[in-house]
C-alpha cells in the first residue's frame, strides 16, 4: 500500500472496526461468560474452586503474554494471516476441550491452545485499528470493543446449551463460534504510515519502550487493574448461587452487567474524543469507580442492590477499556503501536493469570466470596493510584501534540534502517 502521512480516520478503517467488534465478542465475550461453565466444571471434576479458576486465568494470561508474538508476526507478515491462524487455534482448543477427562486437559486445550489463538487475533487487530484513526481513535476503539459486551447474549445462551447438551456439547458449539475469527481476520488490511521507517525494527522499538518511564508506569497500572478486572465474570454466578440464586437468573445478572458494559464503552469512547485534556484522566475516573463497585458486591444482599451494582460495575468497567487502549498510542506513537500493545499485554498477563485463582483460593479459605471481591476492588484502586501521575508525567504542556511528545519523551534515538536484505 502507498505510504500515508497520517491515519485516514475512516475509510477501510471502519471495516477494521467491524472485524475488531466480532473478534472482541468471540474472545472476551466468551471469556466473560465462562463463569457459567465454572460451576459445571467444579461439579464434573469434583475439584476446588481455585483449581477450576485456573482454566480461564491461563487462557487470559496466555492471550496477553503471547501478544508480543502476534505483534512481531504481524509486523513481518501483516495482521491478516496471523489473525486467521489464531482463529483456527482458538476453535481447535475448544474442540479438544469437549473431550476432556481432567482439569489438566482443560488447562492445555482452553487455557494454552485457545489462549494462543486469542493472542494471535486480538492484539494485532486492535493495533491495526489504532493506525487507521487519530482524532476518532477513542470512539472507534469503543465501538470495536463493544463486541465483548455480547456476553449479554452469551451467558444465558451458554446456560441454555448446558441445560440441553451438557458441557461437552456446549463446548463443541463454542468451538464452531470461535472458527468465525478466521473470517474476521480476512477483513484486515495493513496500513503503512510515513513515520514507520524511522521507528526501526521490533528490537529497536522494544529497547526504546523498556527505557520509556511513562510506558513502564502505565504497564504496571494495567497489571494491577487486570488482576481484579475479570473476577465478576468468573465468580459472580457462583457468588449468587452461594446466596441461593437459581443458575439461570444468576446468569442473567451477567447479562445486565454486559448491557451496561456496552453502553459504557460507547459513551467513554465518545467522551475520550470530545473532553479536552489527557485521556488518562478519564481512565483514572472509570478505574476508581469500578474498584469501589467491586468492593461493595459482598455488602449487597437484596436482588435490587445486586443488580444495581452489576449495572455500575458493567458501565464503568466497560468505560475504562477503550480509553485504556487509546492512551497507549499517545504514549508511544502509532509507529510503535504493534510492539507497544503487545508488550503491555504481556506485562499485564501477570494480573490475568493470578486474579481468578487468588479469588477462588480466598473463597476456599473463607467459605464465601466476600474477601475475594474486596481484594479485587483493592487491586483496581491501586492501579488507579499509579495512573494518577500519568497526566502530569506524560503531558506536561497542554498544547503539546502526542507525536511531538513521543519524540521528546523517548530518550533513545532509533537509527533509520538501512536499505537492503537486512532491513527486516
Tab-separated table of C-alpha atoms in Angstrom:
chain	number	residue	atom	x	y	z
A	1	UNK	CA	0.000	0.000	0.000
A	2	UNK	CA	1.054	3.612	-0.566
A	3	UNK	CA	2.509	5.467	2.419
A	4	UNK	CA	0.173	7.873	4.211
A	5	UNK	CA	1.336	10.887	6.165
A	6	UNK	CA	-1.242	10.320	8.913
A	7	UNK	CA	-4.094	7.931	9.793
A	8	UNK	CA	-7.113	8.404	7.482
A	9	UNK	CA	-9.645	8.498	10.376
A	10	UNK	CA	-12.051	6.359	8.384
A	11	UNK	CA	-12.178	4.614	5.029
A	12	UNK	CA	-11.365	0.918	5.315
A	13	UNK	CA	-10.739	1.597	8.988
A	14	UNK	CA	-14.445	1.120	9.646
A	15	UNK	CA	-14.196	-2.416	8.256
A	16	UNK	CA	-11.325	-2.984	10.679
A	17	UNK	CA	-13.636	-1.716	13.443
A	18	UNK	CA	-16.245	-4.275	12.323
A	19	UNK	CA	-13.661	-7.047	12.393
A	20	UNK	CA	-12.447	-5.990	15.840
A	21	UNK	CA	-16.047	-5.879	17.089
A	22	UNK	CA	-16.698	-9.521	16.259
A	23	UNK	CA	-13.251	-10.557	17.448
A	24	UNK	CA	-13.733	-8.969	20.862
A	25	UNK	CA	-17.077	-10.801	21.062
A	26	UNK	CA	-15.535	-14.144	20.179
A	27	UNK	CA	-12.611	-13.673	22.584
A	28	UNK	CA	-13.709	-11.606	25.579
A	29	UNK	CA	-17.427	-12.260	25.196
A	30	UNK	CA	-16.669	-15.960	25.563
A	31	UNK	CA	-14.206	-15.399	28.437
A	32	UNK	CA	-16.653	-13.215	30.332
A	33	UNK	CA	-19.377	-15.840	30.033
A	34	UNK	CA	-17.122	-18.665	31.192
A	35	UNK	CA	-18.432	-18.332	34.724
A	36	UNK	CA	-21.414	-20.376	33.507
A	37	UNK	CA	-19.065	-23.297	32.731
A	38	UNK	CA	-17.203	-22.768	36.025
A	39	UNK	CA	-19.986	-24.282	38.132
A	40	UNK	CA	-20.286	-27.261	35.760
A	41	UNK	CA	-16.547	-27.972	35.863
A	42	UNK	CA	-16.477	-27.875	39.671
A	43	UNK	CA	-19.263	-30.468	39.778
A	44	UNK	CA	-17.999	-32.637	36.890
A	45	UNK	CA	-14.399	-32.966	38.101
A	46	UNK	CA	-15.123	-32.593	41.844
A	47	UNK	CA	-12.350	-30.047	42.249
A	48	UNK	CA	-11.920	-26.935	44.368
A	49	UNK	CA	-12.843	-23.523	43.005
A	50	UNK	CA	-9.230	-22.344	42.997
A	51	UNK	CA	-8.096	-25.172	40.688
A	52	UNK	CA	-11.001	-24.735	38.273
A	53	UNK	CA	-10.354	-20.978	38.169
A	54	UNK	CA	-7.011	-21.660	36.506
A	55	UNK	CA	-8.775	-22.603	33.252
A	56	UNK	CA	-9.937	-19.066	32.480
A	57	UNK	CA	-6.877	-17.489	34.085
A	58	UNK	CA	-4.442	-19.480	31.929
A	59	UNK	CA	-6.438	-18.509	28.841
A	60	UNK	CA	-6.355	-14.812	29.757
A	61	UNK	CA	-2.675	-14.947	30.682
A	62	UNK	CA	-1.617	-16.797	27.507
A	63	UNK	CA	-3.645	-14.376	25.383
A	64	UNK	CA	-1.850	-11.434	26.940
A	65	UNK	CA	1.594	-12.975	27.440
A	66	UNK	CA	1.657	-14.215	23.854
A	67	UNK	CA	0.569	-10.876	22.415
A	68	UNK	CA	4.154	-9.800	21.524
A	69	UNK	CA	4.388	-12.889	19.314
A	70	UNK	CA	1.284	-11.806	17.446
A	71	UNK	CA	2.687	-8.278	17.188
A	72	UNK	CA	6.055	-9.397	15.775
A	73	UNK	CA	4.413	-11.776	13.296
A	74	UNK	CA	2.016	-9.039	12.191
A	75	UNK	CA	4.909	-6.641	11.658
A	76	UNK	CA	6.604	-9.185	9.379
A	77	UNK	CA	3.683	-10.870	7.599
A	78	UNK	CA	0.799	-8.457	8.130
A	79	UNK	CA	-2.143	-8.925	10.540
A	80	UNK	CA	-4.421	-10.828	8.143
A	81	UNK	CA	-2.713	-14.283	8.014
A	82	UNK	CA	-1.753	-14.061	11.679
A	83	UNK	CA	-5.322	-13.437	12.842
A	84	UNK	CA	-6.726	-16.156	10.576
A	85	UNK	CA	-4.240	-18.678	12.006
A	86	UNK	CA	-5.233	-17.585	15.508
A	87	UNK	CA	-8.887	-18.271	14.746
A	88	UNK	CA	-8.069	-21.851	13.791
A	89	UNK	CA	-6.128	-22.390	17.047
A	90	UNK	CA	-8.896	-20.874	19.195
A	91	UNK	CA	-11.524	-23.163	17.645
A	92	UNK	CA	-9.280	-26.228	17.900
A	93	UNK	CA	-8.701	-25.627	21.620
A	94	UNK	CA	-12.437	-25.546	22.360
A	95	UNK	CA	-12.973	-28.639	20.214
A	96	UNK	CA	-10.360	-30.644	22.135
A	97	UNK	CA	-11.750	-29.360	25.449
A	98	UNK	CA	-15.066	-31.091	24.751
A	99	UNK	CA	-13.229	-34.447	25.110
A	100	UNK	CA	-11.559	-33.514	28.423
A	101	UNK	CA	-11.254	-36.125	31.167
A	102	UNK	CA	-9.331	-33.967	33.666
A	103	UNK	CA	-8.625	-30.371	34.572
A	104	UNK	CA	-5.132	-30.709	33.078
A	105	UNK	CA	-6.748	-31.436	29.724
A	106	UNK	CA	-8.790	-28.229	30.050
A	107	UNK	CA	-5.696	-26.263	31.077
A	108	UNK	CA	-3.939	-27.361	27.884
A	109	UNK	CA	-6.871	-27.095	25.466
A	110	UNK	CA	-8.768	-23.977	26.561
A	111	UNK	CA	-6.027	-22.280	28.560
A	112	UNK	CA	-2.997	-22.927	26.368
A	113	UNK	CA	-4.221	-23.708	22.830
A	114	UNK	CA	-7.235	-21.375	22.658
A	115	UNK	CA	-5.210	-18.786	24.584
A	116	UNK	CA	-2.522	-18.915	21.876
A	117	UNK	CA	-5.213	-18.406	19.264
A	118	UNK	CA	-6.601	-15.391	21.106
A	119	UNK	CA	-3.061	-13.972	21.382
A	120	UNK	CA	-2.759	-14.033	17.590
A	121	UNK	CA	-6.114	-12.341	17.000
A	122	UNK	CA	-6.938	-9.568	19.453
A	123	UNK	CA	-3.716	-7.544	19.739
A	124	UNK	CA	-2.817	-7.400	16.008
A	125	UNK	CA	-6.364	-6.332	15.148
A	126	UNK	CA	-6.508	-3.590	17.762
A	127	UNK	CA	-3.067	-2.327	16.734
A	128	UNK	CA	-4.190	-2.277	13.097
A	129	UNK	CA	-7.274	-0.280	14.123
A	130	UNK	CA	-5.193	2.271	16.059
A	131	UNK	CA	-3.180	3.011	12.920
A	132	UNK	CA	-6.339	3.893	10.976
A	133	UNK	CA	-7.605	6.527	13.438
A	134	UNK	CA	-6.274	9.610	15.214
A	135	UNK	CA	-8.996	12.153	16.083
A	136	UNK	CA	-11.676	9.439	16.305
A	137	UNK	CA	-9.473	6.804	17.923
A	138	UNK	CA	-11.320	6.568	21.251
A	139	UNK	CA	-14.716	6.311	19.571
A	140	UNK	CA	-13.507	3.715	17.046
A	141	UNK	CA	-11.886	1.684	19.822
A	142	UNK	CA	-15.011	1.950	21.966
A	143	UNK	CA	-17.236	0.727	19.125
A	144	UNK	CA	-14.855	-2.133	18.350
A	145	UNK	CA	-14.637	-3.283	21.960
A	146	UNK	CA	-18.413	-3.307	22.455
A	147	UNK	CA	-18.244	-6.772	20.941
A	148	UNK	CA	-17.006	-8.038	24.278
A	149	UNK	CA	-20.346	-6.972	25.718
A	150	UNK	CA	-22.102	-9.632	23.665
A	151	UNK	CA	-21.743	-11.732	26.783
A	152	UNK	CA	-25.200	-10.233	27.369
A	153	UNK	CA	-26.322	-12.927	24.952
A	154	UNK	CA	-23.587	-15.481	25.537
A	155	UNK	CA	-24.138	-16.028	29.275
A	156	UNK	CA	-27.810	-17.130	29.076
A	157	UNK	CA	-27.136	-18.831	25.727
A	158	UNK	CA	-24.324	-20.888	27.212
A	159	UNK	CA	-26.525	-21.755	30.188
A	160	UNK	CA	-29.220	-22.908	27.765
A	161	UNK	CA	-26.656	-25.017	25.912
A	162	UNK	CA	-25.518	-26.568	29.200
A	163	UNK	CA	-29.102	-27.412	30.129
A	164	UNK	CA	-29.759	-29.139	26.791
A	165	UNK	CA	-26.408	-30.544	25.626
A	166	UNK	CA	-24.269	-30.674	28.813
A	167	UNK	CA	-20.866	-29.031	28.935
A	168	UNK	CA	-19.249	-31.199	26.262
A	169	UNK	CA	-21.846	-30.386	23.634
A	170	UNK	CA	-21.792	-26.723	24.632
A	171	UNK	CA	-18.013	-26.562	24.094
A	172	UNK	CA	-18.416	-28.075	20.614
A	173	UNK	CA	-20.749	-25.239	19.655
A	174	UNK	CA	-18.415	-22.651	21.208
A	175	UNK	CA	-15.692	-24.127	19.007
A	176	UNK	CA	-17.854	-23.524	15.940
A	177	UNK	CA	-18.407	-19.921	17.028
A	178	UNK	CA	-14.675	-19.392	17.518
A	179	UNK	CA	-13.950	-20.505	13.962
A	180	UNK	CA	-15.575	-17.268	12.765
A	181	UNK	CA	-12.385	-15.493	13.859
A	182	UNK	CA	-10.929	-16.648	10.543
A	183	UNK	CA	-13.488	-14.564	8.643
A	184	UNK	CA	-12.720	-11.582	10.875
A	185	UNK	CA	-9.038	-11.838	10.037
A	186	UNK	CA	-9.813	-11.798	6.311
A	187	UNK	CA	-11.230	-8.256	6.685
A	188	UNK	CA	-7.941	-6.758	7.872
A	189	UNK	CA	-5.851	-4.615	5.544
A	190	UNK	CA	-2.472	-3.289	6.770
A	191	UNK	CA	-1.799	0.444	6.598
A	192	UNK	CA	1.649	1.967	6.013
A	193	UNK	CA	2.490	5.368	7.535
A	194	UNK	CA	5.367	7.661	6.613
A	195	UNK	CA	6.717	7.548	10.187
A	196	UNK	CA	7.185	3.758	10.097
A	197	UNK	CA	10.755	3.664	8.684
A	198	UNK	CA	12.005	5.914	11.494
A	199	UNK	CA	10.667	3.537	14.152
A	200	UNK	CA	13.198	0.807	13.371
A	201	UNK	CA	12.597	-2.914	13.693
A	202	UNK	CA	10.903	-4.741	16.580
A	203	UNK	CA	14.173	-4.992	18.535
A	204	UNK	CA	14.873	-1.263	18.410
A	205	UNK	CA	11.289	-0.490	19.343
A	206	UNK	CA	11.445	-2.870	22.302
A	207	UNK	CA	14.610	-1.221	23.646
A	208	UNK	CA	13.074	2.239	23.370
A	209	UNK	CA	9.901	1.144	25.164
A	210	UNK	CA	11.810	-0.507	28.012
A	211	UNK	CA	13.594	2.819	28.608
A	212	UNK	CA	10.378	4.832	28.426
A	213	UNK	CA	9.314	5.696	32.001
A	214	UNK	CA	5.651	6.622	31.330
A	215	UNK	CA	5.137	3.439	29.339
A	216	UNK	CA	6.521	1.282	32.156
A	217	UNK	CA	4.381	3.117	34.699
A	218	UNK	CA	1.346	2.539	32.515
A	219	UNK	CA	2.119	-1.171	32.183
A	220	UNK	CA	2.288	-1.560	35.985
A	221	UNK	CA	-1.061	0.216	36.391
A	222	UNK	CA	-2.780	-2.018	33.830
A	223	UNK	CA	-1.334	-5.115	35.521
A	224	UNK	CA	-2.935	-4.129	38.831
A	225	UNK	CA	-6.220	-3.321	37.103
A	226	UNK	CA	-6.181	-6.607	35.209
A	227	UNK	CA	-5.779	-8.608	38.430
A	228	UNK	CA	-9.226	-7.639	39.666
A	229	UNK	CA	-10.994	-6.793	36.412
A	230	UNK	CA	-12.228	-10.278	35.407
A	231	UNK	CA	-13.272	-11.523	38.873
A	232	UNK	CA	-17.046	-10.906	38.495
A	233	UNK	CA	-17.121	-12.617	35.105
A	234	UNK	CA	-15.540	-15.745	36.605
A	235	UNK	CA	-17.099	-15.871	40.084
A	236	UNK	CA	-20.212	-13.691	40.184
A	237	UNK	CA	-22.511	-16.546	39.126
A	238	UNK	CA	-21.007	-18.791	41.819
A	239	UNK	CA	-21.340	-15.971	44.382
A	240	UNK	CA	-25.026	-15.559	43.565
A	241	UNK	CA	-25.575	-19.308	43.825
A	242	UNK	CA	-23.993	-19.159	47.282
A	243	UNK	CA	-26.791	-16.687	48.054
A	244	UNK	CA	-29.322	-19.340	46.918
A	245	UNK	CA	-29.979	-17.886	43.474
A	246	UNK	CA	-31.039	-20.255	40.696
A	247	UNK	CA	-28.440	-20.694	37.907
A	248	UNK	CA	-30.428	-19.021	35.112
A	249	UNK	CA	-31.285	-15.773	36.999
A	250	UNK	CA	-27.657	-15.634	38.165
A	251	UNK	CA	-26.508	-15.868	34.540
A	252	UNK	CA	-28.861	-13.020	33.610
A	253	UNK	CA	-27.118	-10.760	36.133
A	254	UNK	CA	-24.015	-11.147	33.971
A	255	UNK	CA	-26.176	-10.118	31.034
A	256	UNK	CA	-27.246	-6.964	32.873
A	257	UNK	CA	-23.592	-6.113	33.521
A	258	UNK	CA	-22.797	-6.786	29.873
A	259	UNK	CA	-25.528	-4.380	28.670
A	260	UNK	CA	-24.139	-1.653	30.914
A	261	UNK	CA	-20.648	-2.540	29.701
A	262	UNK	CA	-21.718	-1.962	26.095
A	263	UNK	CA	-23.208	1.452	26.891
A	264	UNK	CA	-20.145	2.397	28.926
A	265	UNK	CA	-17.743	1.610	26.088
A	266	UNK	CA	-19.608	3.763	23.566
A	267	UNK	CA	-20.106	6.666	25.977
A	268	UNK	CA	-16.488	6.550	27.119
A	269	UNK	CA	-15.224	6.375	23.542
A	270	UNK	CA	-17.243	9.466	22.650
A	271	UNK	CA	-16.068	11.329	25.753
A	272	UNK	CA	-12.453	10.393	25.075
A	273	UNK	CA	-12.575	12.228	21.733
A	274	UNK	CA	-14.568	15.260	22.945
A	275	UNK	CA	-13.430	16.035	26.506
A	276	UNK	CA	-10.301	18.219	26.449
A	277	UNK	CA	-7.195	17.100	28.289
A	278	UNK	CA	-5.362	13.781	28.540
A	279	UNK	CA	-7.464	10.659	28.063
A	280	UNK	CA	-5.641	9.177	31.071
A	281	UNK	CA	-7.800	11.310	33.385
A	282	UNK	CA	-10.927	9.543	32.185
A	283	UNK	CA	-9.180	6.227	32.733
A	284	UNK	CA	-8.456	7.172	36.357
A	285	UNK	CA	-12.103	8.071	36.937
A	286	UNK	CA	-13.517	4.859	35.483
A	287	UNK	CA	-10.943	2.655	37.220
A	288	UNK	CA	-11.673	4.180	40.626
A	289	UNK	CA	-15.441	3.749	40.354
A	290	UNK	CA	-15.011	0.189	39.091
A	291	UNK	CA	-12.873	-0.696	42.108
A	292	UNK	CA	-15.410	0.769	44.529
A	293	UNK	CA	-18.324	-1.100	42.941
A	294	UNK	CA	-16.379	-4.366	43.075
A	295	UNK	CA	-15.608	-3.949	46.761
A	296	UNK	CA	-19.294	-3.312	47.505
A	297	UNK	CA	-20.575	-6.559	45.960
A	298	UNK	CA	-20.325	-8.586	49.214
A	299	UNK	CA	-22.331	-5.915	51.073
A	300	UNK	CA	-25.332	-6.238	48.762
A	301	UNK	CA	-27.794	-8.994	49.579
A	302	UNK	CA	-31.101	-7.850	48.111
A	303	UNK	CA	-31.650	-8.594	44.399
A	304	UNK	CA	-32.212	-4.898	43.649
A	305	UNK	CA	-28.913	-3.894	45.227
A	306	UNK	CA	-27.008	-6.648	43.430
A	307	UNK	CA	-28.474	-5.692	40.055
A	308	UNK	CA	-27.675	-2.011	40.723
A	309	UNK	CA	-24.056	-2.869	41.478
A	310	UNK	CA	-23.922	-5.050	38.371
A	311	UNK	CA	-25.090	-2.063	36.308
A	312	UNK	CA	-22.498	0.219	37.929
A	313	UNK	CA	-19.681	-2.295	37.530
A	314	UNK	CA	-20.639	-3.093	33.947
A	315	UNK	CA	-20.771	0.568	32.878
A	316	UNK	CA	-17.502	1.656	34.480
A	317	UNK	CA	-15.514	-1.489	33.623
A	318	UNK	CA	-16.679	-1.123	30.037
A	319	UNK	CA	-15.887	2.596	30.029
A	320	UNK	CA	-12.281	2.120	31.116
A	321	UNK	CA	-11.483	-0.316	28.291
A	322	UNK	CA	-11.486	1.953	25.191
A	323	UNK	CA	-9.638	4.780	26.942
A	324	UNK	CA	-7.057	2.299	28.259
A	325	UNK	CA	-6.187	1.387	24.678
A	326	UNK	CA	-6.452	4.999	23.464
A	327	UNK	CA	-3.839	6.204	25.969
A	328	UNK	CA	-1.173	3.876	24.561
A	329	UNK	CA	-0.776	5.494	21.088
A	330	UNK	CA	-0.420	8.860	22.845
A	331	UNK	CA	2.411	7.396	24.917
A	332	UNK	CA	4.385	5.532	22.253
A	333	UNK	CA	3.111	6.847	18.893
A	334	UNK	CA	1.256	4.968	16.162
A	335	UNK	CA	4.518	3.762	14.600
A	336	UNK	CA	5.279	1.692	17.722
A	337	UNK	CA	1.724	0.596	18.438
A	338	UNK	CA	2.178	-3.061	17.380
A	339	UNK	CA	5.189	-3.530	19.659
A	340	UNK	CA	3.812	-1.314	22.440
A	341	UNK	CA	0.426	-3.010	22.606
A	342	UNK	CA	1.975	-6.464	22.508
A	343	UNK	CA	4.439	-5.634	25.275
A	344	UNK	CA	1.887	-4.079	27.597
A	345	UNK	CA	-0.445	-7.045	27.090
A	346	UNK	CA	2.402	-9.379	28.007
A	347	UNK	CA	3.192	-7.493	31.218
A	348	UNK	CA	-0.418	-7.263	32.360
A	349	UNK	CA	-0.847	-11.012	31.774
A	350	UNK	CA	0.582	-11.437	35.281
A	351	UNK	CA	-2.596	-9.937	36.673
A	352	UNK	CA	-4.823	-12.001	34.400
A	353	UNK	CA	-3.046	-15.185	35.467
A	354	UNK	CA	-3.243	-14.592	39.220
A	355	UNK	CA	-6.566	-12.784	39.643
A	356	UNK	CA	-9.156	-15.557	39.342
A	357	UNK	CA	-7.150	-18.278	41.171
A	358	UNK	CA	-6.472	-15.854	44.025
A	359	UNK	CA	-10.190	-15.124	44.211
A	360	UNK	CA	-11.000	-18.850	44.177
A	361	UNK	CA	-8.367	-19.529	46.863
A	362	UNK	CA	-9.862	-16.863	49.121
A	363	UNK	CA	-13.277	-18.452	48.567
A	364	UNK	CA	-11.961	-21.876	49.599
A	365	UNK	CA	-10.278	-20.445	52.719
A	366	UNK	CA	-13.108	-18.192	53.908
A	367	UNK	CA	-16.122	-20.140	52.647
A	368	UNK	CA	-17.565	-17.176	50.723
A	369	UNK	CA	-16.644	-14.559	48.141
A	370	UNK	CA	-16.610	-11.518	50.456
A	371	UNK	CA	-12.827	-11.255	50.716
A	372	UNK	CA	-12.441	-12.128	47.031
A	373	UNK	CA	-14.438	-9.136	45.810
A	374	UNK	CA	-12.915	-6.732	48.332
A	375	UNK	CA	-9.388	-7.719	47.269
A	376	UNK	CA	-10.363	-7.426	43.584
A	377	UNK	CA	-11.610	-3.884	44.180
A	378	UNK	CA	-8.407	-3.023	46.038
A	379	UNK	CA	-6.305	-4.051	43.031
A	380	UNK	CA	-8.239	-1.681	40.757
A	381	UNK	CA	-7.925	1.172	43.242
A	382	UNK	CA	-4.174	0.537	43.442
A	383	UNK	CA	-3.959	0.684	39.660
A	384	UNK	CA	-5.867	3.957	39.691
A	385	UNK	CA	-3.354	5.325	42.182
A	386	UNK	CA	-0.471	4.514	39.845
A	387	UNK	CA	-2.308	6.172	36.944
A	388	UNK	CA	-2.612	9.467	38.828
A	389	UNK	CA	0.895	10.505	37.819
A	390	UNK	CA	0.325	9.853	34.103
A	391	UNK	CA	-1.399	13.144	33.121
A	392	UNK	CA	1.449	15.113	34.724
A	393	UNK	CA	4.363	12.940	33.568
A	394	UNK	CA	3.163	12.315	30.027
A	395	UNK	CA	1.554	15.646	29.147
A	396	UNK	CA	3.463	18.449	30.860
A	397	UNK	CA	2.334	21.060	28.322
A	398	UNK	CA	-1.405	21.218	27.451
A	399	UNK	CA	-0.615	22.367	23.924
A	400	UNK	CA	1.840	19.568	23.138
A	401	UNK	CA	0.813	17.213	20.390
A	402	UNK	CA	1.058	13.498	21.186
A	403	UNK	CA	3.511	12.814	18.375
A	404	UNK	CA	5.702	15.742	19.421
A	405	UNK	CA	5.732	14.491	22.967
A	406	UNK	CA	6.608	10.959	21.950
A	407	UNK	CA	9.620	12.267	20.046
A	408	UNK	CA	10.776	14.236	23.072
A	409	UNK	CA	9.971	11.614	25.719
A	410	UNK	CA	11.880	8.715	24.215
A	411	UNK	CA	15.414	9.070	25.444
A	412	UNK	CA	16.872	6.762	22.818
A	413	UNK	CA	17.342	7.574	19.170
A	414	UNK	CA	16.475	4.786	16.780
A	415	UNK	CA	18.620	4.861	13.628
A	416	UNK	CA	16.986	4.698	10.256
A	417	UNK	CA	17.026	1.165	8.860
A	418	UNK	CA	19.436	0.507	6.035
A	419	UNK	CA	18.112	-0.475	2.693
A	420	UNK	CA	18.715	-3.991	1.547
A	421	UNK	CA	18.049	-7.596	2.585
A	422	UNK	CA	18.719	-6.906	6.273
A	423	UNK	CA	16.003	-4.274	6.586
A	424	UNK	CA	13.599	-6.539	8.459
